[in-house]
Amino acid sequence: MPHPLPITDTVPPPQDKPFKGVLTIQVDATDTLRGVFKVRERVPVTGPGPMTLLFPKWLPGKHAPRGEVEKIAGLSIRAGSKPLVWRRDPIDMYAFAVDVPAGTSHLDVDFQFLSATEGNQGRIVVTADMMNLQPNSVALYPAGYFTRQIPAALTVTWPAGWQAASALREVSRAGDAITYATVDFETLVDSPFFAGRHLRRWDLGQNVTLNVVADEARFLDAKPDQIDKHRALVAQAVKLFGTRQFDHYDFLLSLTETMGGIGLEHHRSSENGVNSTYFTDWDGGPGRRNLLPHEFTHSWNGKHRRGADSIVPDFRTPMRNSLLWVYEGQTQFWGYVLQARSGLVSRTDTLDQIAGIAATLDNRPARGWRSLDDTTNDPVIVARSPKGWLSFQRSEDYYAEGMLIWMEVDAILRRETAGKRGMDDFARAFFGTGEGDWGVVPYDLGTVVATLNRIHPYDWAGLLRTRLTEKAEGAPLGGLTLSGWKLVYTDKPTPAFVDAQKSSKTSNLSFSGGLVLGAVGKIEQVIWGSAAFDAGLAVGDILIAVNERPYSDDVFKAAITAAQAETAPIRLMVRTADRVRSADLAWHGGLRYPRLEKTDSAETSLEKLLLPRP
């Protein structure tokens, strides 16, 4: 019988020792027509023999192996004028091995990064008017070292007339080529760029800058009050945490309908992609204004304080994500708090958004078989690909359900201390470790519990372990009930719910029969076990008629309302692939939309939590 060949890892393991020399990386970013980045890199070597160069694989903030190595093309490695033969590692597709000849002082590496030109290739990062240059896509680094020990210097040639923004600071300029300060490779990867024809900057105070690039100059017409709310975000965050865990911070914000959306945290910056009318349609609803509060919070939570098992020596070593319920869940909590405290989103809209989040999780049957802690594996399992039965599979629920857990912690702290302590005390004690310190301080469940107990003794370990591992029918809504609210449903959506539908371009009937509809009646989600599920509907089906009338959102909603007084089901005609069939929707509960209702007339602790700090 044949025996399988052994698997041998030939890539040198990372060591915490200084790399001798500086990686010099030159990027030509001028080909906006084709979205091609041309890279020329010089890699110092210390002697002859085998050497492995790595393309970043496990990307911080994405919590998964999401480096787009498939987009590397034209790879050439030379020693002086001599081309070298490179070999891709048979086990790790992100590793490239070469044999360095004697007498070689450095390797010259050339390649192109072919960014996506259509959405089915990945996120669009280059358009005719803007780009998002991520250093992890335009550099290889030597194996065998902690990335924090590898110095790197980046020079970018930008399109003529464009401006660029990043946490990296310019040290010299020659025409359109800008050389940035030498940093370690880990910091380089953590320092992306937004650049474009139309870019405007605002000083938000506290050494924080808002850098905004737009499809057209008219979308940069921000009113003073709008910018003041962004200044208030910065001020309220610093009051919350007590320190700035950065030397400077740059919001990178794109207002665009053409470049791909993004929300990605970094220690001294964040990548934020929203719709082009972020400023000009401000009064139309909250839109994506939660994004900046969330990503800014990550400078403290996720970057400065970081889950111990997610700290890795390089971008090849797998990250473990068991603490994402803190990293992302508590960041989600503070994102909603800070949006209200800053005035970016009103307190009323914030409460209504929380109602929508709570209701979604309260109607997620997957909570009965899959605990929250297991969802921290989702970034690796599925990489945010669409799911056919989201409500029975779960997704990255550590964001929203994590937020509900931290709301419960805040409510318990306030109850146990008669309102004298809350999550603000935790934030200052846990995250604010030293002004201007942007080093990394790890945490685990034990350090989280210990900090909570210093604020006020309680069985925090028991509470958190229960919330992380329980398999329960409904969402953990203790944070709402303890702070004077209950989740209810009415036949009228809140303005925040309407705005969320507008932003997602959907008709959300999750609580009104169990389905979410996109354009022209296409089903985007069906709630497991709902009336829509029992009717045999599935994602991808298209509703073409309702009670013998051509489908429209209004016709369908009218039928749902009328069915409350009837016993007969709503009759649907459904297109599934190349077949048309009938389906009976036996739903008689009418239109139902979530909102929060106070259980007494006094100002609640949740309302107080959302008030700005003086």
Coordinates of C-alpha atoms in Angstrom, one line a residue:
M1 CA 0.0 0.0 0.0
P2 CA 1.3 3.5 -0.8
H3 CA 2.3 5.8 2.1
P4 CA 1.6 9.5 1.9
L5 CA 4.7 11.7 1.6
P6 CA 5.5 13.8 4.7
I7 CA 4.8 17.5 4.7
T8 CA 7.9 19.6 5.6
D9 CA 7.7 23.3 6.3
T10 CA 10.8 24.7 4.7
V11 CA 10.0 28.4 5.3
P12 CA 12.3 29.8 8.1
P13 CA 10.3 30.5 11.3
P14 CA 10.2 34.1 12.4
Q15 CA 12.8 35.2 15.0
D16 CA 12.7 38.3 17.1
K17 CA 16.0 39.7 15.9
P18 CA 16.9 42.8 13.8
F19 CA 17.0 42.5 10.1
K20 CA 20.2 43.9 8.7
G21 CA 19.4 46.7 6.2
V22 CA 16.3 48.4 4.9
L23 CA 13.7 47.2 2.4
T24 CA 13.3 49.9 -0.2
I25 CA 10.0 49.7 -2.0
Q26 CA 9.1 51.8 -5.0
V27 CA 5.5 51.8 -6.3
D28 CA 4.3 53.4 -9.5
A29 CA 0.6 54.0 -8.9
T30 CA 0.0 56.1 -12.1
D31 CA -1.8 53.5 -14.1
T32 CA -5.4 54.4 -13.1
L33 CA -6.8 53.2 -16.4
R34 CA -5.9 49.5 -15.7
G35 CA -5.5 49.7 -11.9
V36 CA -2.0 48.2 -12.1
F37 CA 0.6 49.0 -9.4
K38 CA 4.1 48.5 -10.6
V39 CA 6.5 47.5 -7.8
R40 CA 10.3 47.6 -7.6
E41 CA 11.8 46.4 -4.4
R42 CA 15.4 46.1 -3.1
V43 CA 15.9 43.4 -0.4
P44 CA 19.3 43.3 1.4
V45 CA 20.8 39.9 1.9
T46 CA 23.5 38.7 4.4
G47 CA 25.1 36.0 2.4
P48 CA 24.7 33.1 -0.1
G49 CA 22.2 30.3 0.2
P50 CA 18.4 29.8 0.3
M51 CA 16.1 32.7 1.0
T52 CA 12.3 32.9 1.2
L53 CA 10.3 36.1 0.4
L54 CA 6.7 36.2 1.7
F55 CA 3.6 38.0 0.5
P56 CA 1.5 39.2 3.5
K57 CA -1.2 36.5 4.1
W58 CA -2.9 36.9 7.5
L59 CA -4.1 40.5 7.5
P60 CA -4.8 42.4 10.8
G61 CA -8.4 43.8 10.9
K62 CA -9.6 41.2 8.4
H63 CA -8.9 38.5 11.0
A64 CA -8.2 36.0 8.2
P65 CA -5.8 34.9 5.4
R66 CA -7.1 37.5 3.0
G67 CA -3.9 38.7 1.2
E68 CA -4.6 38.8 -2.6
V69 CA -1.6 36.8 -3.7
E70 CA -3.5 35.8 -6.9
K71 CA -3.1 39.4 -8.1
I72 CA 0.7 39.2 -8.2
A73 CA 2.0 39.0 -11.8
G74 CA 5.3 39.5 -13.7
L75 CA 7.4 38.5 -10.7
S76 CA 11.1 38.8 -11.4
I77 CA 14.0 38.4 -8.9
R78 CA 17.5 39.3 -9.8
A79 CA 21.0 39.4 -8.1
G80 CA 22.6 42.3 -9.9
S81 CA 22.1 41.6 -13.6
K82 CA 21.5 37.9 -13.1
P83 CA 17.9 36.6 -13.1
L84 CA 17.2 34.1 -10.4
V85 CA 14.9 31.1 -10.5
W86 CA 12.2 31.5 -7.9
R87 CA 10.0 28.6 -6.7
R88 CA 6.6 29.0 -5.0
D89 CA 6.5 26.9 -1.8
P90 CA 4.4 23.8 -2.5
I91 CA 2.6 24.2 0.9
D92 CA 2.4 27.9 1.4
M93 CA 1.3 29.7 -1.8
Y94 CA 2.4 33.0 -0.3
A95 CA 6.1 32.0 -0.1
F96 CA 8.7 32.4 -2.8
A97 CA 12.1 30.7 -2.5
V98 CA 15.3 31.7 -4.3
D99 CA 19.0 30.7 -4.0
V100 CA 21.2 33.7 -3.4
P101 CA 24.5 33.6 -5.2
A102 CA 27.8 34.3 -3.5
G103 CA 28.8 37.9 -3.5
T104 CA 25.3 39.3 -3.6
S105 CA 24.5 42.3 -1.3
H106 CA 20.8 42.6 -2.3
L107 CA 18.0 41.2 -4.4
D108 CA 16.1 43.3 -6.9
V109 CA 12.4 42.3 -7.0
D110 CA 9.9 43.5 -9.6
F111 CA 6.2 42.6 -10.0
Q112 CA 2.9 44.1 -10.7
F113 CA -0.2 44.0 -8.5
L114 CA -3.2 43.7 -10.8
S115 CA -6.0 45.2 -8.7
A116 CA -9.6 44.3 -9.5
T117 CA -11.3 45.9 -12.5
E118 CA -14.7 44.4 -11.8
G119 CA -16.4 43.5 -8.5
N120 CA -16.3 39.8 -9.2
Q121 CA -12.5 39.9 -9.0
G122 CA -12.5 41.5 -5.6
R123 CA -12.8 45.0 -4.1
I124 CA -12.2 47.9 -6.6
V125 CA -9.3 49.9 -5.2
V126 CA -8.5 52.1 -8.2
T127 CA -10.8 54.4 -10.2
A128 CA -10.3 57.3 -12.6
D129 CA -10.6 59.7 -9.6
M130 CA -9.3 57.9 -6.5
M131 CA -7.4 54.9 -5.2
N132 CA -6.8 53.0 -2.0
L133 CA -3.1 51.8 -1.9
Q134 CA -2.6 49.1 0.8
P135 CA 1.1 48.4 1.4
N136 CA 0.4 44.7 2.1
S137 CA -0.4 44.4 -1.6
V138 CA 2.8 45.9 -3.0
A139 CA 5.6 44.4 -0.9
L140 CA 7.4 41.1 -0.2
Y141 CA 9.3 40.6 3.0
P142 CA 12.1 38.2 4.1
A143 CA 11.0 35.1 6.1
G144 CA 12.8 34.4 9.3
Y145 CA 12.1 37.7 11.2
F146 CA 9.4 39.3 13.2
T147 CA 8.0 41.9 10.9
R148 CA 8.5 44.6 13.6
Q149 CA 12.2 44.0 13.2
I150 CA 12.3 44.7 9.4
P151 CA 12.9 48.4 8.5
A152 CA 11.1 49.5 5.3
A153 CA 11.1 52.7 3.2
L154 CA 8.3 53.3 0.7
T155 CA 8.3 55.7 -2.2
V156 CA 5.1 56.1 -4.3
T157 CA 4.7 57.9 -7.6
W158 CA 1.2 59.2 -7.6
P159 CA -0.9 60.3 -10.6
A160 CA -0.1 63.9 -11.7
G161 CA -2.2 66.4 -9.7
W162 CA -3.4 63.9 -7.1
Q163 CA -3.1 64.3 -3.4
A164 CA -2.5 61.4 -1.0
A165 CA -3.2 60.9 2.7
S166 CA -1.8 58.3 5.2
A167 CA -0.5 58.0 8.7
L168 CA 3.0 57.7 7.1
R169 CA 4.7 61.1 6.9
E170 CA 6.5 62.5 3.8
V171 CA 10.2 63.0 4.1
S172 CA 11.1 64.0 0.5
R173 CA 9.5 64.7 -2.8
A174 CA 10.7 64.6 -6.5
G175 CA 7.9 65.6 -8.8
D176 CA 5.0 63.2 -8.2
A177 CA 7.2 60.7 -6.3
I178 CA 7.0 60.9 -2.5
T179 CA 9.3 59.1 -0.1
Y180 CA 7.8 58.4 3.3
A181 CA 9.5 57.9 6.6
T182 CA 11.2 54.6 7.3
V183 CA 9.2 52.4 9.6
D184 CA 9.1 48.7 10.5
F185 CA 7.3 46.5 8.1
E186 CA 4.5 45.9 10.5
T187 CA 3.8 49.6 10.7
L188 CA 4.1 49.9 7.0
V189 CA 1.4 47.4 6.4
D190 CA -0.7 49.2 9.1
S191 CA -0.4 52.5 7.1
P192 CA -2.6 52.5 4.0
F193 CA -3.2 55.4 1.6
F194 CA -6.2 57.1 0.1
A195 CA -5.4 59.4 -2.9
G196 CA -7.4 61.2 -5.5
R197 CA -8.1 64.2 -7.7
H198 CA -10.4 65.7 -5.1
L199 CA -9.1 65.5 -1.6
R200 CA -9.8 67.8 1.3
R201 CA -8.4 67.8 4.9
W202 CA -9.9 69.0 8.2
D203 CA -8.0 69.4 11.5
L204 CA -10.2 67.7 14.1
G205 CA -8.0 68.6 17.0
Q206 CA -6.0 66.2 19.3
N207 CA -3.6 65.7 16.4
V208 CA -6.3 64.0 14.4
T209 CA -7.0 64.8 10.7
L210 CA -10.0 64.0 8.6
N211 CA -8.8 63.3 5.0
V212 CA -11.7 63.0 2.6
V213 CA -11.4 62.0 -1.1
A214 CA -14.5 62.1 -3.3
D215 CA -15.7 61.2 -6.8
E216 CA -16.4 64.8 -7.5
A217 CA -15.3 68.0 -5.7
R218 CA -19.0 68.9 -5.0
F219 CA -19.3 66.0 -2.6
L220 CA -16.7 67.7 -0.4
D221 CA -19.0 70.6 0.4
A222 CA -19.2 69.8 4.2
K223 CA -21.0 72.3 6.4
P224 CA -19.2 73.6 9.5
D225 CA -21.7 71.9 11.8
Q226 CA -21.0 68.6 10.2
I227 CA -17.2 68.9 10.7
D228 CA -17.9 70.1 14.3
K229 CA -19.6 66.8 14.9
H230 CA -16.5 65.0 13.7
R231 CA -14.4 67.2 16.1
A232 CA -16.8 66.2 18.9
L233 CA -16.3 62.5 18.0
V234 CA -12.5 63.0 18.6
A235 CA -13.1 65.0 21.8
Q236 CA -15.6 62.6 23.3
A237 CA -13.4 59.6 22.5
V238 CA -10.4 61.2 24.3
K239 CA -12.6 62.0 27.2
L240 CA -13.8 58.4 27.3
F241 CA -10.5 56.7 27.2
G242 CA -8.5 59.4 29.0
T243 CA -5.5 59.2 26.7
R244 CA -4.5 59.2 23.0
Q245 CA -2.9 55.9 22.2
F246 CA -1.3 57.4 19.0
D247 CA 1.1 60.1 18.1
H248 CA -1.2 61.3 15.3
Y249 CA -4.3 59.8 13.7
D250 CA -5.6 60.1 10.1
F251 CA -9.2 59.3 9.2
L252 CA -9.1 58.2 5.5
L253 CA -12.6 58.6 4.2
S254 CA -13.8 58.0 0.6
L255 CA -17.1 59.4 -0.7
T256 CA -17.7 57.2 -3.7
E257 CA -20.0 55.1 -5.8
T258 CA -17.2 53.6 -7.8
M259 CA -14.4 52.5 -5.5
G260 CA -15.2 49.6 -3.2
G261 CA -16.6 50.3 0.2
I262 CA -14.4 49.5 3.3
G263 CA -14.2 49.8 7.0
L264 CA -10.8 48.7 8.2
E265 CA -9.0 49.8 11.4
H266 CA -5.4 50.7 11.9
H267 CA -3.5 52.0 14.9
R268 CA -2.9 55.5 13.5
S269 CA -5.5 55.6 10.7
S270 CA -8.6 53.9 9.4
E271 CA -9.9 53.2 5.9
N272 CA -13.5 54.2 5.6
G273 CA -15.6 54.0 2.4
V274 CA -19.1 55.4 2.3
N275 CA -21.6 56.8 -0.3
S276 CA -20.7 59.9 -2.1
T277 CA -23.5 62.0 -0.5
Y278 CA -22.2 61.5 3.1
F279 CA -22.2 65.3 3.6
T280 CA -24.6 66.5 0.9
D281 CA -27.5 64.2 2.0
W282 CA -26.8 64.6 5.7
D283 CA -30.4 65.3 6.7
G284 CA -31.6 62.2 4.8
G285 CA -30.8 59.9 7.8
P286 CA -27.8 58.5 9.8
G287 CA -26.5 56.6 6.7
R288 CA -23.0 55.2 7.4
R289 CA -22.1 57.7 10.2
N290 CA -21.5 54.9 12.6
L291 CA -18.4 53.8 10.7
L292 CA -15.9 56.5 11.9
P293 CA -16.8 56.2 15.6
H294 CA -16.3 52.4 15.3
E295 CA -13.0 52.5 13.5
F296 CA -11.6 55.3 15.7
T297 CA -12.4 53.3 18.8
H298 CA -10.2 50.5 17.3
S299 CA -7.1 52.7 17.9
W300 CA -7.6 51.9 21.6
N301 CA -9.4 48.5 21.3
G302 CA -8.0 46.1 18.8
K303 CA -4.8 48.0 18.1
H304 CA -3.3 49.3 21.3
R305 CA -5.1 46.7 23.5
R306 CA -5.3 43.5 21.6
G307 CA -6.5 39.9 22.2
A308 CA -3.4 38.0 23.2
D309 CA -4.0 35.1 20.8
S310 CA -4.3 37.5 17.8
I311 CA -0.8 38.8 18.3
V312 CA 1.5 37.2 15.8
P313 CA 5.2 37.6 14.8
D314 CA 4.6 38.0 11.0
F315 CA 1.9 37.9 8.4
R316 CA 2.3 34.2 7.7
T317 CA 1.5 33.0 11.2
P318 CA -2.3 32.3 11.7
M319 CA -4.2 34.6 14.0
R320 CA -6.6 33.2 16.5
N321 CA -9.7 35.2 17.1
S322 CA -11.2 34.0 20.3
L323 CA -11.4 37.6 21.8
L324 CA -13.2 39.2 18.9
W325 CA -16.3 39.7 21.2
V326 CA -14.1 42.2 23.0
Y327 CA -12.1 43.5 20.0
E328 CA -15.1 44.0 17.8
G329 CA -18.0 43.6 20.2
Q330 CA -17.0 46.3 22.6
T331 CA -15.8 48.5 19.7
Q332 CA -19.3 48.2 18.3
F333 CA -20.7 49.2 21.7
W334 CA -18.5 52.3 21.9
G335 CA -19.2 53.1 18.3
Y336 CA -22.9 53.5 19.0
V337 CA -22.2 55.4 22.2
L338 CA -19.8 57.8 20.6
Q339 CA -22.0 58.5 17.6
A340 CA -24.7 59.7 20.0
R341 CA -22.3 61.6 22.3
S342 CA -20.7 63.4 19.3
G343 CA -24.0 64.2 17.6
L344 CA -23.1 62.4 14.5
V345 CA -26.3 60.4 15.0
S346 CA -29.1 61.6 17.3
R347 CA -29.8 59.8 20.5
T348 CA -33.3 58.8 19.2
D349 CA -31.9 57.3 16.0
T350 CA -29.2 55.5 18.0
L351 CA -31.8 53.9 20.2
D352 CA -33.8 52.9 17.2
Q353 CA -30.7 51.4 15.6
I354 CA -30.1 49.4 18.7
A355 CA -33.7 48.1 18.5
G356 CA -33.1 46.8 15.0
I357 CA -29.9 45.0 16.1
A358 CA -31.6 43.5 19.1
A359 CA -34.6 42.3 17.1
T360 CA -32.4 40.8 14.4
L361 CA -30.5 38.7 16.9
D362 CA -33.7 37.9 18.8
N363 CA -35.1 36.3 15.6
R364 CA -32.0 34.3 14.8
P365 CA -32.7 30.5 15.3
A366 CA -29.0 29.6 14.9
R367 CA -28.5 30.9 18.5
G368 CA -30.1 27.6 19.5
W369 CA -27.3 25.5 18.2
R370 CA -24.3 27.8 17.7
S371 CA -22.8 29.8 20.6
L372 CA -21.3 33.2 20.2
D373 CA -17.8 32.1 20.9
D374 CA -17.8 29.9 17.8
T375 CA -18.8 32.9 15.6
T376 CA -15.3 34.3 16.2
N377 CA -14.1 31.7 13.7
D378 CA -16.3 33.1 11.0
P379 CA -13.7 35.4 9.3
V380 CA -11.6 32.3 8.6
I381 CA -14.4 29.9 7.8
V382 CA -16.2 32.0 5.3
A383 CA -14.4 35.4 4.6
R384 CA -17.7 37.2 4.5
S385 CA -19.0 35.3 1.5
P386 CA -22.8 35.3 1.1
K387 CA -24.8 32.7 3.1
G388 CA -27.9 31.0 2.0
W389 CA -29.5 30.6 5.4
L390 CA -27.8 33.3 7.5
S391 CA -30.4 33.1 10.3
F392 CA -29.6 29.4 10.8
Q393 CA -25.9 29.6 10.2
R394 CA -24.9 32.8 12.1
S395 CA -22.2 35.1 10.8
E396 CA -19.9 37.5 12.6
D397 CA -22.3 37.9 15.4
Y398 CA -19.6 38.8 17.9
Y399 CA -20.0 42.4 16.6
A400 CA -23.7 43.0 17.4
E401 CA -24.2 40.4 20.1
G402 CA -21.0 41.5 21.6
M403 CA -22.4 45.0 21.8
L404 CA -25.5 43.6 23.6
I405 CA -23.3 41.9 26.2
W406 CA -21.4 45.1 26.9
M407 CA -24.7 46.9 27.3
E408 CA -25.7 44.3 29.9
V409 CA -22.3 44.8 31.7
D410 CA -22.9 48.5 31.8
A411 CA -26.4 48.1 33.1
I412 CA -25.2 45.7 35.9
L413 CA -22.5 48.1 36.9
R414 CA -24.9 50.9 37.2
R415 CA -27.5 48.8 39.1
E416 CA -24.9 47.4 41.5
T417 CA -23.3 50.8 42.2
A418 CA -26.5 52.9 42.2
G419 CA -25.3 54.7 39.0
K420 CA -21.8 55.6 40.3
R421 CA -20.0 53.2 37.9
G422 CA -20.4 52.1 34.3
M423 CA -18.5 51.1 31.2
D424 CA -16.9 54.5 31.0
D425 CA -14.9 53.5 34.1
F426 CA -13.8 50.3 32.4
A427 CA -12.8 52.1 29.2
R428 CA -10.5 54.5 31.1
A429 CA -9.0 51.8 33.3
F430 CA -8.5 49.2 30.5
F431 CA -7.6 51.1 27.4
G432 CA -6.1 54.4 28.5
T433 CA -2.6 53.1 29.5
G434 CA -0.4 56.1 28.6
E435 CA -0.6 59.3 26.5
G436 CA 0.9 58.8 23.1
D437 CA 1.8 55.2 23.6
W438 CA 0.9 53.3 20.4
G439 CA 2.6 50.1 21.4
V440 CA 0.6 46.8 21.8
V441 CA -0.7 45.6 25.2
P442 CA -2.4 42.2 25.1
Y443 CA -5.5 41.1 27.0
D444 CA -7.3 37.9 27.7
L445 CA -10.5 37.0 29.5
G446 CA -8.7 37.0 32.8
T447 CA -7.5 40.6 32.4
V448 CA -10.9 41.8 31.3
V449 CA -12.6 40.2 34.3
A450 CA -9.9 41.5 36.7
T451 CA -10.5 45.1 35.4
L452 CA -14.2 44.7 35.8
N453 CA -13.8 43.4 39.4
R454 CA -11.6 46.4 40.2
I455 CA -14.4 48.7 39.2
H456 CA -17.0 46.7 41.1
P457 CA -16.9 43.0 42.4
Y458 CA -19.3 40.7 40.7
D459 CA -19.3 37.3 39.0
W460 CA -18.2 38.8 35.7
A461 CA -16.4 35.6 34.7
G462 CA -19.6 33.6 35.1
L463 CA -21.7 36.1 33.2
L464 CA -19.3 36.4 30.3
R465 CA -18.7 32.7 30.0
T466 CA -22.4 32.1 30.0
R467 CA -23.0 34.7 27.3
L468 CA -20.2 33.3 25.2
T469 CA -21.2 29.6 25.4
E470 CA -24.9 29.6 25.9
K471 CA -27.2 28.1 23.2
A472 CA -30.4 30.2 23.7
E473 CA -33.6 30.8 21.9
G474 CA -33.5 34.6 22.1
A475 CA -30.9 37.3 22.2
P476 CA -29.3 38.5 25.4
L477 CA -31.5 41.5 26.1
G478 CA -30.6 42.0 29.7
G479 CA -28.9 45.3 29.0
L480 CA -32.1 46.7 27.7
T481 CA -34.4 45.4 30.4
L482 CA -32.1 46.4 33.2
S483 CA -31.8 49.9 31.8
G484 CA -35.5 50.5 31.5
W485 CA -36.4 49.4 28.0
K486 CA -38.2 46.6 26.3
L487 CA -38.2 45.5 22.6
V488 CA -41.6 45.9 21.0
Y489 CA -42.9 45.7 17.4
T490 CA -45.3 48.2 15.7
D491 CA -46.7 48.4 12.2
K492 CA -44.7 51.6 11.5
P493 CA -40.9 51.6 10.9
T494 CA -38.7 54.0 12.8
P495 CA -36.9 56.6 10.7
A496 CA -33.6 54.8 11.4
F497 CA -35.1 51.5 10.1
V498 CA -36.3 53.3 7.0
D499 CA -32.8 54.8 6.5
A500 CA -31.2 51.3 7.0
Q501 CA -33.4 50.0 4.2
K502 CA -32.5 52.9 2.0
S503 CA -28.8 52.3 2.6
S504 CA -29.0 48.6 1.9
K505 CA -31.5 49.0 -0.9
T506 CA -33.8 46.4 0.6
S507 CA -37.3 45.9 1.9
N508 CA -36.8 44.3 5.3
L509 CA -39.7 42.1 6.2
S510 CA -37.7 39.9 8.5
F511 CA -40.3 40.4 11.3
S512 CA -43.3 40.4 8.9
G513 CA -43.3 36.9 7.5
G514 CA -39.5 36.3 7.5
L515 CA -37.9 37.6 4.4
V516 CA -35.7 40.4 3.1
L517 CA -36.2 41.6 -0.5
G518 CA -33.8 43.4 -2.8
A519 CA -34.4 44.9 -6.2
V520 CA -37.5 43.8 -8.2
G521 CA -38.6 41.3 -5.7
K522 CA -35.5 39.2 -5.4
I523 CA -35.2 37.5 -2.1
E524 CA -32.0 38.2 -0.3
Q525 CA -32.7 36.5 3.0
V526 CA -35.3 34.0 4.4
I527 CA -35.5 33.6 8.2
W528 CA -35.2 29.9 9.1
G529 CA -38.5 28.5 10.5
S530 CA -40.5 31.6 9.4
A531 CA -43.7 31.7 7.4
A532 CA -41.5 32.5 4.3
F533 CA -39.4 29.4 5.1
D534 CA -42.5 27.2 5.4
A535 CA -43.7 28.5 2.1
G536 CA -40.6 27.1 0.5
L537 CA -39.0 30.4 -0.4
A538 CA -35.2 30.7 -0.6
V539 CA -32.5 33.2 -1.3
G540 CA -32.4 33.9 -5.1
D541 CA -36.1 33.4 -5.7
I542 CA -37.9 36.3 -7.3
L543 CA -41.5 37.3 -6.4
I544 CA -43.4 38.1 -9.6
A545 CA -47.0 38.4 -8.3
V546 CA -48.9 38.8 -5.0
N547 CA -52.5 37.8 -4.9
E548 CA -52.6 37.8 -8.7
R549 CA -51.2 41.4 -8.9
P550 CA -47.7 42.2 -10.3
Y551 CA -45.2 42.4 -7.5
S552 CA -44.1 45.7 -6.0
D553 CA -42.9 46.4 -2.4
D554 CA -46.1 48.4 -1.8
V555 CA -48.4 45.7 -3.2
F556 CA -46.7 43.1 -1.0
K557 CA -46.9 45.2 2.2
A558 CA -50.5 45.9 1.5
A559 CA -51.2 42.2 1.2
I560 CA -49.4 41.5 4.5
T561 CA -51.6 44.2 6.2
A562 CA -54.8 42.8 4.7
A563 CA -54.0 39.3 5.6
Q564 CA -54.4 40.1 9.3
A565 CA -58.1 40.0 8.9
E566 CA -58.2 36.9 6.7
T567 CA -57.6 33.2 7.2
A568 CA -56.4 32.5 3.6
P569 CA -52.6 32.7 2.9
I570 CA -51.1 35.3 0.7
R571 CA -50.7 33.8 -2.7
L572 CA -47.4 34.3 -4.4
M573 CA -46.0 33.6 -7.8
V574 CA -42.3 32.8 -7.6
R575 CA -39.6 32.4 -10.2
T576 CA -36.9 30.0 -9.1
A577 CA -34.1 29.7 -11.7
D578 CA -35.9 28.6 -14.9
R579 CA -39.2 27.6 -13.3
V580 CA -42.3 29.5 -12.1
R581 CA -44.3 28.2 -9.2
S582 CA -47.0 29.3 -6.7
A583 CA -46.4 29.6 -3.0
D584 CA -48.7 30.3 -0.1
L585 CA -47.4 32.6 2.6
A586 CA -49.4 31.8 5.8
W587 CA -48.6 35.0 7.7
H588 CA -51.3 36.9 9.5
G589 CA -49.2 39.0 11.9
G590 CA -49.2 42.1 9.7
L591 CA -46.3 44.5 9.3
R592 CA -43.9 44.4 12.3
Y593 CA -41.0 46.7 12.9
P594 CA -38.8 46.9 16.0
R595 CA -38.4 49.7 18.4
L596 CA -37.6 50.3 22.0
E597 CA -40.2 51.2 24.5
K598 CA -39.5 52.7 28.0
T599 CA -40.8 50.7 30.9
D600 CA -41.2 53.9 33.1
S601 CA -41.1 57.6 32.5
A602 CA -37.7 58.4 34.2
E603 CA -34.6 59.0 32.2
T604 CA -33.0 55.6 31.8
S605 CA -29.4 54.5 32.3
L606 CA -29.1 53.8 28.6
E607 CA -30.2 57.3 27.8
K608 CA -27.6 58.6 30.3
L609 CA -25.0 56.4 28.7
L610 CA -25.5 58.1 25.3
L611 CA -25.2 61.7 26.7
P612 CA -22.0 63.6 25.8
R613 CA -19.4 64.0 28.6
P614 CA -18.6 67.5 29.7

